[in-house]
Amino acid sequence: MAKVVCVLYDDPVNGYPPKYARDDIPKIDHYPDGQTAPTPSAIDFKPGELLGSVSGELGLRKFLEANGHELVVTADKDGANSEFEKQLADADVVISQPFWPAYMTKERFDKAKNLKLVVTAGIGSDHTDLQAAMDKNVTVAEVTFCNSISVAEHVVMMILSLVRNYIPSYQWVIKGGWNIADCVERSYDLEGMHVGTVAAGRIGLAVLRRLAPFDVNLHYYDKHRLPKEVEQELNLTYHPNVEDMVKVCDVVTINCPLHPETEHLFNDEMIGKMKRGSYLINTARGKIADRDAVVRALESGQLAGYAGDVWFPQPAPKDHPWRTMPHHGMTPHISGTSLSAQTRYAAGTREILEDFFAGKPIR
């Protein structure tokens, strides 16, 4: 028997949904690069259900308990007295999502004497101390590509929301107004702008593909240059470094992982090299952007807008300055946890567990 501790976000404030806005979701059986979507032996949920919150349990309880395992699910994850901390000592498996991460520090690895597997239900395991995991011979796994397109869609939505000044315009409707001049005084067309992505991996490339029909000028920086045929297909301009790219872009979207090289990459100096009045989108990780540098840039007008769904820490405290800074389009960390994405990463988590318990390689 294994003890599986699963950290998920809280249920909706009005309770777990008795029904949903839609009756079904499209079936995605493979990703743009040809990789197949998760293929567990079975799933114990209906695709499109809310699985990432406590009551959803990632659809794992029936499977785990039928095989003699124990499942503990909690949203209480931070601090020495948290429920997660209490359950960690004899846990064999820890599961959490990037949107509500269980921060697996060296201290927590030292405490978890039985730990063998840490699963990210989603993509991005920077909330786990990977060196500590290696030192303790603990496997770290995530569900590759499961929500990359979900995030790419969120990026495009945020770019359009900022450039077209959507959020303030919507708020005038809520207020009962018809203030057209107030709505459009910061509204522009995306057409013809120069848009660049920091990294052109699964998410970055998907963003570029979705923006190409908008008749924009597309730029990218990545350590690994894309194939020539892809550059020609999308009419991409490659830049050898981030500084070179941001100087010419009206919109910059961050789609790289967080590591020592990218932490606080967008500080006062980097933002100062951007065009005045440009827009910055960050759905990668909060610490890639310097928190206070972003606030200063919005207040001074160096940035016309900043949007993203990644913060540090997560959840963000109520007094986090990104909640109240001007001209922002922030959301909680939701880009990769749409109900569509949850179907894939819940299935992927089960596939990982099936392979782990069977002693098979985890793909």
PDB file of C-alpha atoms in Angstrom, residues 7 9 33 43 69 98 136 169-170 183 230 259 293 313 327 361:
ATOM      1  CA  VAL A   7      -2.459  19.066  -2.849  1.00  0.00           C
ATOM      2  CA  TYR A   9      -6.849  24.184  -4.800  1.00  0.00           C
ATOM      3  CA  ASP A  33       4.056  17.374 -32.437  1.00  0.00           C
ATOM      4  CA  ILE A  43     -10.559   7.157 -16.058  1.00  0.00           C
ATOM      5  CA  HIS A  69      -3.633   2.674  -1.621  1.00  0.00           C
ATOM      6  CA  PRO A  98       1.653  24.504 -10.613  1.00  0.00           C
ATOM      7  CA  LYS A 136      17.065  11.380  -2.272  1.00  0.00           C
ATOM      8  CA  SER A 169     -14.200  48.910 -21.364  1.00  0.00           C
ATOM      9  CA  TYR A 170     -16.053  45.965 -19.854  1.00  0.00           C
ATOM     10  CA  CYS A 183     -12.772  53.053 -23.438  1.00  0.00           C
ATOM     11  CA  VAL A 230       9.195  26.948 -39.621  1.00  0.00           C
ATOM     12  CA  HIS A 259      15.842  28.748 -13.718  1.00  0.00           C
ATOM     13  CA  ALA A 293      10.264  46.761 -11.586  1.00  0.00           C
ATOM     14  CA  PRO A 313       4.485  33.167  -4.133  1.00  0.00           C
ATOM     15  CA  HIS A 327      -3.040  48.982 -16.530  1.00  0.00           C
ATOM     16  CA  PRO A 361       9.018   3.306 -17.238  1.00  0.00           C
TER      17      PRO A 361
END
